[in-house]
XYZ file of N, CA and C in Angstrom:
840
model
N -37.941 0.622 18.594
C -36.523 0.900 18.363
C -36.284 2.265 18.742
N -37.061 3.138 18.094
C -36.811 4.591 18.195
C -37.117 5.285 19.479
N -38.070 4.289 20.482
C -38.422 4.772 21.617
C -37.185 4.284 22.556
N -36.778 3.237 22.402
C -35.781 2.792 23.380
C -34.413 3.706 23.240
N -34.133 4.006 21.826
C -33.026 4.925 21.531
C -33.432 6.237 22.538
N -34.521 6.904 22.297
C -35.060 7.923 23.024
C -34.819 8.070 24.493
N -35.304 6.684 25.233
C -35.012 6.571 26.622
C -33.649 6.556 27.079
N -32.753 5.927 26.072
C -31.399 5.571 26.242
C -30.606 6.870 26.364
N -31.145 7.742 25.402
C -30.394 8.859 25.018
C -30.808 10.281 25.784
N -32.200 10.170 26.337
C -32.756 11.113 27.154
C -31.797 11.841 28.443
N -31.057 11.081 29.011
C -30.032 11.824 29.929
C -29.025 12.564 29.313
N -28.638 12.143 28.224
C -27.563 12.857 27.346
C -28.348 14.115 26.868
N -29.215 13.974 26.367
C -29.751 15.027 25.902
C -30.246 16.256 26.934
N -30.440 15.750 28.036
C -30.981 16.481 29.269
C -29.669 17.181 29.819
N -28.570 16.626 29.588
C -27.358 17.183 30.168
C -26.648 18.041 28.958
N -26.807 17.979 27.852
C -26.576 18.946 26.813
C -27.300 20.022 26.846
N -28.647 19.819 27.017
C -29.587 21.086 27.159
C -29.055 21.890 28.305
N -28.692 21.257 29.472
C -28.514 22.114 30.513
C -27.172 22.917 30.327
N -26.198 22.062 29.787
C -24.779 22.756 29.527
C -24.974 24.036 28.615
N -25.818 23.803 27.545
C -26.045 24.814 26.399
C -26.694 25.852 27.100
N -27.727 25.804 27.705
C -28.463 26.745 28.452
C -27.164 27.599 29.327
N -26.698 26.666 30.229
C -25.476 27.438 31.239
C -24.464 28.354 30.526
N -24.157 27.855 29.511
C -23.078 28.541 28.781
C -23.788 29.683 27.890
N -24.784 29.448 27.373
C -25.726 30.561 26.829
C -25.820 31.758 27.621
N -26.301 31.455 29.064
C -26.579 32.423 29.946
C -25.355 33.283 30.222
N -24.182 32.607 30.249
C -22.907 33.096 30.724
C -22.515 34.074 29.658
N -22.711 33.861 28.262
C -22.515 34.828 27.264
C -23.315 36.019 27.408
N -24.745 35.642 27.573
C -25.899 36.606 27.366
C -25.593 37.349 28.697
N -25.001 37.144 29.766
C -24.687 37.777 30.937
C -23.531 38.827 30.625
N -22.478 38.248 29.831
C -21.527 39.181 29.311
C -21.874 40.255 28.143
N -23.058 40.291 28.112
C -23.732 41.276 26.947
C -23.768 40.955 25.460
N -23.420 39.690 25.216
C -23.245 39.281 23.829
C -24.756 39.129 23.255
N -24.844 39.357 21.742
C -26.064 39.274 21.271
C -26.693 37.900 21.107
N -27.892 37.763 20.915
C -28.454 36.043 21.004
C -27.707 35.380 20.021
N -27.398 35.674 18.706
C -26.635 34.593 18.043
C -25.204 34.367 18.281
N -24.802 35.234 18.910
C -23.206 35.342 19.450
C -23.078 34.343 20.512
N -24.080 34.748 21.343
C -24.195 33.927 22.637
C -24.579 32.360 22.228
N -25.213 32.082 21.686
C -25.626 30.747 21.139
C -24.552 30.035 20.394
N -23.674 30.714 19.748
C -22.357 30.057 18.924
C -21.304 30.185 20.133
N -21.214 30.852 21.177
C -20.200 30.598 22.231
C -20.645 29.207 22.900
N -21.995 29.119 23.005
C -22.604 28.175 24.112
C -22.047 26.887 23.046
N -21.974 26.636 21.925
C -21.645 25.414 21.212
C -20.011 25.484 21.232
N -19.211 26.377 21.225
C -17.821 26.302 21.271
C -17.666 25.821 22.610
N -18.167 26.468 23.896
C -18.029 25.883 25.061
C -18.216 24.442 25.140
N -19.545 24.188 24.400
C -19.746 22.634 24.791
C -18.438 21.564 24.321
N -17.885 22.178 23.000
C -16.740 21.240 22.591
C -15.741 21.225 23.766
N -15.353 22.600 24.064
C -14.084 23.002 25.067
C -14.491 21.756 26.310
N -15.677 21.932 26.753
C -15.956 21.073 27.905
C -16.001 19.847 27.773
N -16.414 19.196 26.551
C -16.383 17.687 26.436
C -15.016 17.263 26.026
N -14.382 17.997 25.042
C -13.178 17.442 24.737
C -12.035 17.711 25.931
N -12.070 18.689 26.514
C -11.280 18.827 27.764
C -11.263 17.915 29.029
N -12.534 17.577 28.986
C -12.803 16.299 30.046
C -12.219 15.056 29.695
N -12.062 14.832 28.144
C -11.681 13.745 27.645
C -10.122 13.676 27.635
N -9.403 14.853 27.855
C -7.932 14.929 27.639
C -7.319 13.709 28.480
N -7.826 13.499 29.928
C -6.999 12.286 30.475
C -7.145 10.958 29.652
N -8.548 10.710 29.103
C -8.638 9.550 28.419
C -7.954 9.403 27.038
N -7.645 10.740 26.341
C -6.978 10.507 25.326
C -5.194 10.320 25.670
N -5.050 10.943 26.652
C -3.652 10.466 27.123
C -3.357 8.878 27.242
N -4.493 8.530 27.888
C -4.483 6.611 27.940
C -4.472 6.116 26.723
N -5.300 6.626 25.635
C -5.356 6.307 24.430
C -3.957 6.288 23.742
N -3.235 7.450 23.874
C -1.771 7.530 23.226
C -0.925 6.311 23.815
N -1.153 6.160 25.251
C -0.294 5.120 25.900
C -0.526 3.831 25.254
N -2.039 3.294 25.069
C -2.185 2.088 24.632
C -1.980 1.827 23.224
N -1.958 3.105 22.413
C -1.275 2.833 21.017
C 0.136 2.475 20.992
N 1.002 3.016 21.809
C 2.508 2.832 22.007
C 2.421 1.393 22.499
N 1.449 0.930 23.412
C 1.933 -0.407 23.875
C 1.617 -1.495 22.796
N 0.494 -0.734 21.897
C 0.293 -2.102 20.697
C 1.369 -1.973 19.911
N 2.085 -0.662 19.678
C 3.202 -0.903 18.643
C 4.417 -1.578 19.301
N 4.424 -1.688 20.342
C 5.707 -2.576 21.178
C 5.539 -3.848 21.137
N 4.032 -4.105 21.145
C 3.631 -5.842 21.058
C 3.780 -6.172 19.786
N 3.520 -5.480 18.721
C 3.266 -5.813 17.304
C 4.361 -6.668 16.702
N 5.743 -6.592 16.948
C 6.622 -7.587 16.432
C 6.280 -9.014 16.949
N 6.026 -9.018 18.545
C 5.835 -10.528 19.009
C 4.556 -11.054 18.429
N 3.454 -10.232 18.234
C 2.267 -10.905 17.784
C 2.343 -11.381 16.412
N 3.224 -10.373 15.412
C 3.312 -11.011 14.178
C 4.307 -12.231 13.981
N 5.253 -12.379 15.124
C 5.863 -13.769 14.995
C 4.880 -14.811 15.419
N 4.130 -14.776 16.412
C 3.050 -15.695 16.709
C 2.239 -16.065 15.482
N 1.828 -14.967 14.793
C 1.059 -14.904 13.611
C 1.747 -16.086 12.451
N 3.096 -15.466 12.397
C 3.799 -16.439 11.369
C 3.950 -17.976 11.858
N 4.217 -18.207 13.271
C 4.679 -19.412 13.464
C 3.314 -20.254 13.357
N 1.919 -19.800 13.737
C 1.077 -20.398 13.584
C 0.169 -20.385 12.266
N 0.730 -19.552 11.109
C 0.283 -19.430 9.884
C -0.247 -20.945 9.086
N -1.425 -20.980 8.640
C -1.885 -22.269 8.178
C -2.255 -23.512 8.875
N -2.023 -23.207 10.150
C -2.801 -24.367 11.353
C -4.270 -23.569 11.589
N -5.125 -24.574 11.316
C -6.349 -24.518 11.738
C -7.012 -25.505 12.654
N -6.155 -26.328 13.311
C -6.798 -27.438 14.086
C -7.241 -26.767 15.499
N -8.001 -26.969 16.101
C -8.594 -26.294 17.243
C -7.409 -26.267 18.448
N -6.662 -27.109 18.428
C -5.584 -26.988 19.597
C -4.490 -25.754 19.222
N -3.963 -25.796 18.019
C -3.263 -24.861 17.326
C -3.916 -23.282 17.691
N -5.268 -23.236 17.194
C -5.798 -21.911 17.213
C -6.008 -21.586 18.729
N -6.250 -22.631 19.655
C -6.198 -22.378 21.150
C -4.898 -21.629 21.840
N -4.004 -22.230 21.258
C -2.603 -21.788 21.808
C -2.082 -20.268 20.996
N -2.493 -20.376 19.759
C -2.266 -18.974 19.240
C -3.063 -17.991 20.278
N -4.047 -18.095 20.181
C -5.114 -17.160 20.950
C -4.508 -16.746 22.368
N -4.014 -17.942 23.084
C -3.432 -17.759 24.284
C -2.128 -17.019 24.611
N -1.362 -17.330 23.390
C 0.077 -16.600 23.425
C -0.114 -15.026 22.890
N -1.120 -14.980 22.227
C -1.291 -13.583 21.693
C -1.902 -12.635 23.032
N -2.782 -13.510 23.878
C -3.358 -12.884 24.776
C -2.276 -12.651 25.727
N -1.358 -13.580 26.070
C -0.320 -13.202 26.949
C 0.656 -12.028 26.754
N 0.761 -11.931 25.464
C 1.837 -10.714 24.743
C 1.042 -9.437 24.977
N -0.273 -9.517 24.797
C -1.092 -8.139 25.073
C -1.267 -7.884 26.565
N -1.207 -8.641 27.456
C -1.209 -8.685 28.576
C -0.035 -7.883 29.166
N 1.108 -8.548 28.806
C 2.636 -8.248 29.181
C 2.832 -6.527 28.654
N 2.188 -6.086 27.533
C 2.727 -4.983 27.272
C 1.508 -3.995 27.516
N 0.404 -4.647 28.098
C -0.690 -3.685 28.551
C -1.781 -3.235 27.329
N -1.731 -3.933 26.349
C -2.612 -3.596 25.165
C -4.276 -3.872 25.567
N -4.934 -2.906 25.139
C -6.563 -3.050 25.196
C -7.090 -2.015 24.362
N -8.272 -2.040 24.030
C -9.137 -1.218 23.240
C -9.476 0.039 24.167
N -9.042 1.194 23.386
C -9.499 2.568 23.923
C -10.438 2.991 23.110
N -11.638 2.919 23.292
C -12.839 3.410 22.381
C -13.621 4.565 23.253
N -13.194 4.772 24.604
C -13.792 5.860 25.271
C -14.268 6.910 24.635
N -13.047 7.968 24.154
C -13.353 9.240 23.245
C -14.395 8.979 22.297
N -14.210 8.009 21.338
C -15.158 7.903 20.396
C -16.508 7.693 20.618
N -16.934 6.827 21.941
C -18.246 6.554 22.396
C -18.756 7.792 22.780
N -17.952 8.781 23.601
C -18.505 9.883 24.465
C -18.854 10.819 23.118
N -17.752 11.040 22.161
C -18.107 12.073 21.202
C -19.394 11.778 20.342
N -19.486 10.421 20.181
C -20.669 9.799 19.384
C -21.879 10.189 20.023
N -21.937 9.924 21.295
C -23.175 10.087 22.434
C -23.376 11.804 22.220
N -22.385 12.433 22.459
C -22.638 14.003 22.419
C -23.266 14.346 21.098
N -22.617 13.952 20.002
C -23.253 14.530 18.630
C -24.387 14.082 18.671
N -24.741 12.840 18.764
C -26.167 12.284 18.820
C -27.174 13.269 19.430
N -26.917 13.225 20.757
C -27.441 13.956 21.725
C -27.872 15.312 21.350
N -26.571 16.044 20.677
C -26.833 17.407 20.343
C -28.013 17.402 19.150
N -27.630 16.536 17.973
C -28.716 16.394 16.983
C -29.996 16.362 17.574
N -30.416 15.470 18.726
C -31.719 15.512 19.079
C -32.254 16.655 19.710
N -31.277 17.452 20.277
C -31.702 18.763 21.098
C -31.872 19.763 20.181
N -31.266 19.886 18.992
C -31.292 20.883 18.032
C -32.644 20.479 17.396
N -32.856 19.010 17.021
C -34.056 18.909 16.364
C -35.326 19.105 17.309
N -35.408 18.997 18.205
C -36.304 19.513 19.496
C -36.507 20.778 19.228
N -35.509 21.911 19.249
C -35.365 23.105 19.094
C -35.986 23.600 17.537
N -35.804 22.935 16.610
C -36.465 23.156 15.329
C -37.918 22.943 15.351
N -38.270 21.980 16.195
C -39.899 21.783 16.206
C -40.517 22.600 17.325
N -39.828 23.320 18.195
C -40.484 24.098 19.172
C -40.533 23.397 20.442
N -39.816 22.159 20.863
C -40.175 21.688 21.844
C -39.082 22.019 23.003
N -39.471 22.284 24.132
C -38.605 22.336 25.306
C -38.014 21.185 25.516
N -36.770 21.205 26.131
C -36.014 20.057 26.587
C -35.318 20.189 27.705
N -35.391 19.654 28.919
C -34.683 20.019 30.094
C -34.752 21.349 30.487
N -33.369 21.850 30.654
C -33.309 23.323 31.076
C -33.498 24.405 30.129
N -33.718 23.934 28.628
C -34.296 24.834 27.680
C -35.739 24.780 27.632
N -36.329 26.002 28.334
C -37.728 26.143 28.444
C -38.161 26.833 27.025
N -39.406 27.157 27.132
C -39.996 27.574 25.851
C -39.396 28.951 25.376
N -38.974 29.851 26.382
C -38.355 31.252 25.883
C -36.926 30.727 25.277
N -36.270 29.940 25.912
C -34.830 29.654 25.421
C -34.885 28.942 24.022
N -35.666 28.172 23.819
C -35.997 27.346 22.443
C -36.416 28.403 21.594
N -37.182 29.347 21.798
C -37.687 30.327 20.981
C -36.405 31.249 20.708
N -35.656 31.471 21.643
C -34.337 32.160 21.190
C -33.434 31.643 20.310
N -33.326 30.477 20.719
C -32.448 29.460 19.697
C -32.932 29.372 18.258
N -34.386 29.216 18.234
C -34.848 29.295 16.786
C -34.780 30.507 15.862
N -35.076 31.630 16.720
C -35.039 32.898 16.087
C -33.714 33.585 15.832
N -32.812 33.519 17.039
C -31.519 34.263 17.080
C -30.669 33.564 15.621
N -30.071 34.554 14.939
C -29.294 34.306 13.829
C -27.973 34.915 13.878
N -27.130 34.231 13.274
C -25.607 34.562 13.048
C -25.213 34.505 11.494
N -25.084 35.437 10.926
C -24.970 35.267 9.357
C -26.056 34.859 8.497
N -27.298 35.203 9.060
C -28.528 34.932 8.482
C -29.090 33.368 8.926
N -28.383 32.651 9.901
C -28.491 31.219 10.203
C -28.737 30.891 11.528
N -29.863 30.084 11.820
C -29.740 29.831 13.195
C -29.372 28.345 13.697
N -29.465 28.177 14.765
C -28.608 26.687 15.246
C -29.551 25.488 14.524
N -30.797 25.658 14.509
C -31.693 24.602 14.035
C -31.999 24.508 12.423
N -31.386 25.481 11.857
C -31.300 25.491 10.295
C -30.809 24.240 9.808
N -31.219 23.998 8.681
C -30.339 22.965 7.976
C -30.698 23.141 6.235
N -29.851 22.583 5.506
C -30.045 22.814 3.853
C -31.351 22.180 3.564
N -31.392 20.966 3.902
C -32.575 20.019 3.336
C -33.936 20.994 4.036
N -33.967 21.186 5.431
C -35.060 21.701 5.930
C -35.393 23.183 5.223
N -34.424 23.986 5.095
C -34.855 25.342 4.371
C -35.013 25.216 3.084
N -34.620 24.173 2.304
C -35.179 24.260 0.836
C -36.726 23.400 0.847
N -36.803 22.550 1.873
C -37.906 21.714 1.979
C -39.105 22.622 2.199
N -39.171 23.691 2.999
C -40.124 24.468 3.345
C -40.165 25.651 2.692
N -39.130 25.779 1.814
C -39.180 27.049 0.684
C -38.870 28.289 1.447
N -38.117 28.439 2.551
C -37.874 29.453 3.434
C -37.150 30.869 2.606
N -37.644 31.812 2.742
C -36.958 33.045 2.204
C -35.509 33.158 2.437
N -34.672 33.332 1.320
C -33.151 33.234 1.654
C -32.643 32.006 1.692
N -33.531 30.783 1.372
C -32.812 29.712 1.516
C -31.609 29.163 1.011
N -31.378 29.769 -0.179
C -30.314 29.743 -0.850
C -28.709 30.238 -0.417
N -29.286 31.461 0.359
C -28.211 31.923 1.204
C -27.756 31.057 2.427
N -28.928 30.896 2.936
C -28.780 29.948 4.370
C -27.881 28.626 3.961
N -28.326 28.008 2.667
C -27.795 26.866 2.541
C -26.289 27.030 2.253
N -26.008 28.055 1.671
C -24.558 28.263 1.283
C -23.742 28.357 2.583
N -24.391 29.321 3.468
C -23.572 29.469 4.583
C -23.357 28.056 5.425
N -24.452 27.309 5.542
C -24.443 25.933 6.222
C -23.514 25.037 5.493
N -23.546 24.921 4.243
C -22.504 24.319 3.585
C -21.035 24.737 3.575
N -20.931 26.093 3.715
C -19.675 26.533 3.903
C -18.888 26.043 5.269
N -19.787 26.181 6.218
C -19.288 25.567 7.709
C -18.755 23.988 7.563
N -19.916 23.204 6.694
C -19.705 21.752 6.793
C -18.407 21.458 5.869
N -18.158 22.372 4.749
C -17.063 22.213 3.825
C -15.719 22.474 4.617
N -15.646 23.502 5.403
C -14.584 23.863 6.114
C -14.256 22.943 7.164
N -15.094 21.979 7.692
C -15.084 21.292 8.712
C -14.486 19.943 7.977
N -14.946 19.757 6.724
C -14.555 18.654 6.044
C -13.024 18.744 5.319
N -12.482 19.985 5.239
C -11.170 20.451 4.671
C -10.346 20.005 5.837
N -10.578 20.580 7.088
C -9.987 20.579 8.258
C -9.811 18.876 8.515
N -10.949 18.179 8.434
C -10.966 16.693 8.856
C -9.872 16.025 8.029
N -10.073 16.208 6.396
C -9.005 15.665 5.522
C -7.829 15.850 5.884
N -7.378 17.138 6.223
C -5.931 17.444 6.352
C -5.424 16.845 7.529
N -6.273 16.904 8.521
C -5.871 16.186 9.975
C -5.714 14.826 9.690
N -6.582 14.123 8.990
C -6.443 12.656 8.998
C -5.289 12.344 7.916
N -5.157 13.294 6.809
C -4.027 12.812 5.817
C -2.569 13.088 6.324
N -2.589 14.133 7.129
C -0.996 14.693 7.296
C -0.668 14.381 8.819
N -1.962 14.394 9.615
C -1.452 14.310 11.196
C -1.802 12.974 11.716
N -2.900 12.161 11.410
C -3.428 10.925 11.959
C -2.614 9.927 11.145
N -2.890 9.697 9.728
C -2.184 8.573 9.158
C -0.686 8.422 9.239
N 0.006 9.553 9.349
C 1.489 9.462 9.534
C 1.963 8.617 11.127
N 0.861 8.812 12.057
C 1.095 8.328 13.450
C 0.522 6.973 13.540
N 0.275 6.184 12.309
C -0.477 4.876 12.411
C 0.787 3.825 11.982
N 1.081 2.694 12.410
C 2.016 1.718 12.059
C 1.525 1.275 10.860
N 2.382 1.165 9.980
C 2.523 0.606 8.527
C 2.433 -0.823 8.257
N 1.362 -1.201 7.697
C 1.201 -2.662 7.595
C 2.276 -3.458 6.654
N 2.853 -4.413 7.328
C 3.876 -4.789 6.806
C 3.572 -5.917 5.539
N 4.129 -5.917 4.551
C 4.061 -6.978 3.401
C 4.096 -8.641 4.074
N 2.744 -9.263 3.563
C 2.811 -10.511 4.101
C 2.151 -10.476 5.616
N 1.787 -9.575 6.319
C 1.159 -9.742 7.460
C -0.505 -9.906 6.972
N -1.406 -10.633 7.521
C -2.911 -10.883 7.210
C -3.363 -9.606 6.934
N -3.948 -9.272 5.819
C -4.896 -8.358 5.846
C -4.151 -6.927 5.412
N -2.778 -7.136 5.103
C -1.926 -6.044 4.909
C -2.373 -5.208 3.569
N -2.674 -5.696 2.596
C -3.261 -4.867 1.553
C -4.405 -4.219 1.722
N -5.525 -4.791 2.503
C -6.881 -4.185 2.926
C -6.384 -2.980 3.774
N -5.537 -3.326 4.798
C -5.252 -2.234 5.679
C -4.583 -0.982 4.955
N -3.721 -1.327 4.066
C -3.082 -0.193 3.155
C -3.776 0.701 2.504
N -4.798 0.047 1.836
C -5.989 0.471 1.232
C -6.856 1.539 1.836
N -7.106 0.865 3.012
C -8.217 1.701 4.012
C -7.309 3.016 4.335
N -5.901 2.907 4.673
C -5.248 3.995 5.107
C -5.187 4.973 4.105
N -5.249 4.698 2.778
C -5.457 5.617 1.637
C -6.502 6.321 1.696
N -7.426 5.501 1.658
C -8.842 5.936 1.501
C -9.489 6.782 2.828
N -8.743 6.482 3.941
C -9.519 7.364 5.168
C -9.577 8.711 5.252
N -8.791 9.482 4.626
C -8.918 10.809 4.733
C -10.139 11.611 3.973
N -10.144 10.722 2.608
C -11.455 11.272 1.731
C -12.613 10.731 2.126
N -12.649 9.517 2.959
C -14.011 9.118 3.390
C -14.335 9.718 4.399
N -13.659 10.256 5.567
C -13.885 11.258 6.516
C -14.354 12.575 5.950
N -13.666 13.015 4.952
C -14.205 14.276 4.535
C -15.485 14.441 3.715
N -15.833 12.933 3.022
C -16.956 12.787 2.291
C -18.293 12.756 2.993
N -17.870 11.928 4.269
C -18.816 11.687 5.383
C -19.545 13.147 5.918
N -18.696 13.835 5.882
C -19.009 15.154 6.647
C -19.901 15.966 5.665
N -19.341 16.016 4.505
C -19.871 17.045 3.400
C -21.467 16.301 2.952
N -21.506 15.177 2.803
C -22.893 14.414 2.602
C -23.707 14.745 3.720
N -23.312 14.729 5.092
C -24.241 14.935 6.039
C -24.340 16.489 6.343
N -23.567 17.171 5.780
C -23.717 18.647 6.073
C -25.155 19.291 5.564
N -25.982 18.580 4.656
C -26.900 19.023 3.847
C -28.118 18.685 4.831
N -27.935 17.824 5.686
C -29.219 17.255 6.381
C -29.041 17.291 7.946
N -28.038 17.716 8.638
C -28.069 17.825 9.966
C -28.070 19.462 10.342
N -28.672 19.617 11.591
C -28.544 21.184 11.933
C -27.345 21.977 11.825
N -27.417 23.186 11.521
C -26.267 24.067 11.588
C -25.444 23.754 12.884
N -26.172 23.958 14.075
C -25.267 23.783 15.248
C -24.679 22.674 15.416
N -24.827 21.370 14.843
C -24.273 20.283 14.912
C -23.050 20.489 14.015
N -22.962 21.128 12.763
C -22.051 21.399 12.082
C -20.666 22.386 12.633
N -21.299 23.318 13.369
C -20.500 24.285 14.100
C -19.811 23.389 15.265
N -20.506 22.388 15.811
C -19.760 21.475 16.753
C -18.673 20.357 15.997
N -18.709 20.082 14.913
C -17.968 19.502 14.191
C -16.815 20.002 13.578
N -17.287 21.586 13.341
C -16.207 22.301 12.914
C -15.054 22.462 13.927
N -15.691 22.936 15.181
C -14.777 23.452 16.384
C -14.132 21.973 16.839
N -14.765 20.986 16.845
C -14.256 19.742 17.258
C -13.230 19.199 16.270
N -13.349 19.223 15.109
C -12.427 18.956 14.035
C -10.921 19.806 14.224
N -11.123 21.010 14.590
C -10.125 22.244 14.984
C -9.385 21.538 15.946
N -10.184 21.082 17.188
C -9.372 20.684 18.630
C -8.678 19.227 18.033
N -9.309 18.422 17.154
C -8.677 17.165 16.876
C -7.393 17.390 16.183
N -7.365 18.449 15.275
C -6.119 18.741 14.458
C -4.887 19.041 15.247
N -5.468 19.941 16.329
C -4.184 20.644 17.157
C -3.865 19.390 17.918
N -4.684 18.604 18.588
C -4.537 17.488 19.479
C -3.548 16.443 18.707
N -4.040 16.124 17.501
C -2.984 15.270 16.634
C -1.608 15.908 16.434
N -1.731 17.154 15.920
C -0.195 17.830 16.182
C 0.763 17.435 16.962
N 0.000 17.825 18.376
C 0.809 17.725 19.560
C 1.373 16.454 19.871
N 0.509 15.295 19.643
C 0.716 13.859 19.782
C 1.855 13.622 18.682
N 1.593 13.980 17.524
C 2.630 13.332 16.520
C 3.975 14.177 16.663
N 3.982 15.261 17.164
C 5.387 15.845 17.639
C 5.994 15.606 18.652
N 5.350 15.342 19.805
C 6.179 14.712 21.097
C 5.601 13.599 21.695
N 4.839 12.877 20.962
C 4.712 11.572 21.502
C 4.163 10.805 20.469
N 4.863 10.595 19.355
C 4.253 9.830 18.311
C 4.553 8.045 18.611
N 3.709 7.287 17.838
C 3.752 5.975 18.163
C 4.989 5.390 17.509
N 5.866 4.639 18.259
C 7.075 3.986 17.677
C 6.558 3.091 16.520
N 7.466 3.325 15.470
C 7.383 2.295 14.303
C 6.627 3.004 13.475
N 6.326 4.460 13.508
C 5.464 5.186 12.338
C 6.301 5.955 11.779
N 5.881 6.849 10.708
C 6.393 8.062 10.097
C 6.803 8.988 11.004
N 5.713 9.120 11.840
C 5.687 10.168 12.540
C 6.959 10.270 13.753
N 6.896 9.007 14.161
C 7.892 8.765 15.045
C 9.568 8.746 14.697
N 9.470 8.484 13.274
C 10.882 8.695 12.502
C 11.345 9.822 12.274
N 10.101 10.916 12.103
C 10.557 12.167 12.082
C 10.835 12.733 13.288
N 10.210 12.296 14.491
C 10.628 12.672 15.987
C 11.975 12.179 16.052
N 12.491 11.185 15.970
C 13.863 10.551 16.125
C 14.711 11.435 15.493
N 14.425 11.820 14.298
C 15.340 12.777 13.370
C 15.419 14.143 14.029
N 14.594 14.599 14.511
C 14.479 16.115 15.389
C 15.340 15.605 16.553
N 15.186 14.677 17.257
C 16.135 14.576 18.539
C 17.635 14.211 18.083
N 17.627 13.818 16.975
C 19.299 13.568 16.674
C 20.208 14.865 16.433
N 19.176 15.969 15.707
C 19.930 17.134 15.384
C 20.492 18.046 16.596
């Protein structure tokens, strides 16, 4: 299974290694120090990936609006067929629901999540190779050695809290505090963005809808779960991945703020605030 994953993600890892190398070389040519150049390369990686996803994100916003417009009709269909479990009723309910979704252009928009997940996993693999001293793609032995030894605030891209503590590196406590500080900041930004920017732009589940209570509970717990996941991961992943998460979380917060202010989903708290601003 691990060999299959390695072969599937090898093109992603090679692309990330090439992009990191190119961005690092640009920063180094500009005269930046080794640690700063690698940090700039990670920030540049976020900008390139998230910038390339902007058209897909715009489509995702439109899909969310389409789903909100289709919601009343879908709820009415669910109400009419409530309690009917015979095959013919289920078939008709599915056909009517499919027709409503097609009419409003509703479909799944998972591309940004899939791309982000692939990039983060690929980056993790690249930095794991760097930590082990293995060249990958455009990152030859010299660049791997540079990434391993270059430090900023006493931390290299491949350092992790668990790794530093496990081998008893000198200054492991200081390294761990810096890394956990980056992870903690990413968690705070993620919590704030989810709690005050993402959740208000989600349609509230209505009482009586199937799964309404579960959906409401998930909405309440979502910010804490997102932040907690980051905090737990912060002790084990390389610091370079945490830097990527931090910069990406900041990008996400800004993106959510823009969408919530100028293109909120109809039927949400964010849309109500938007309408209120328009009436002033």
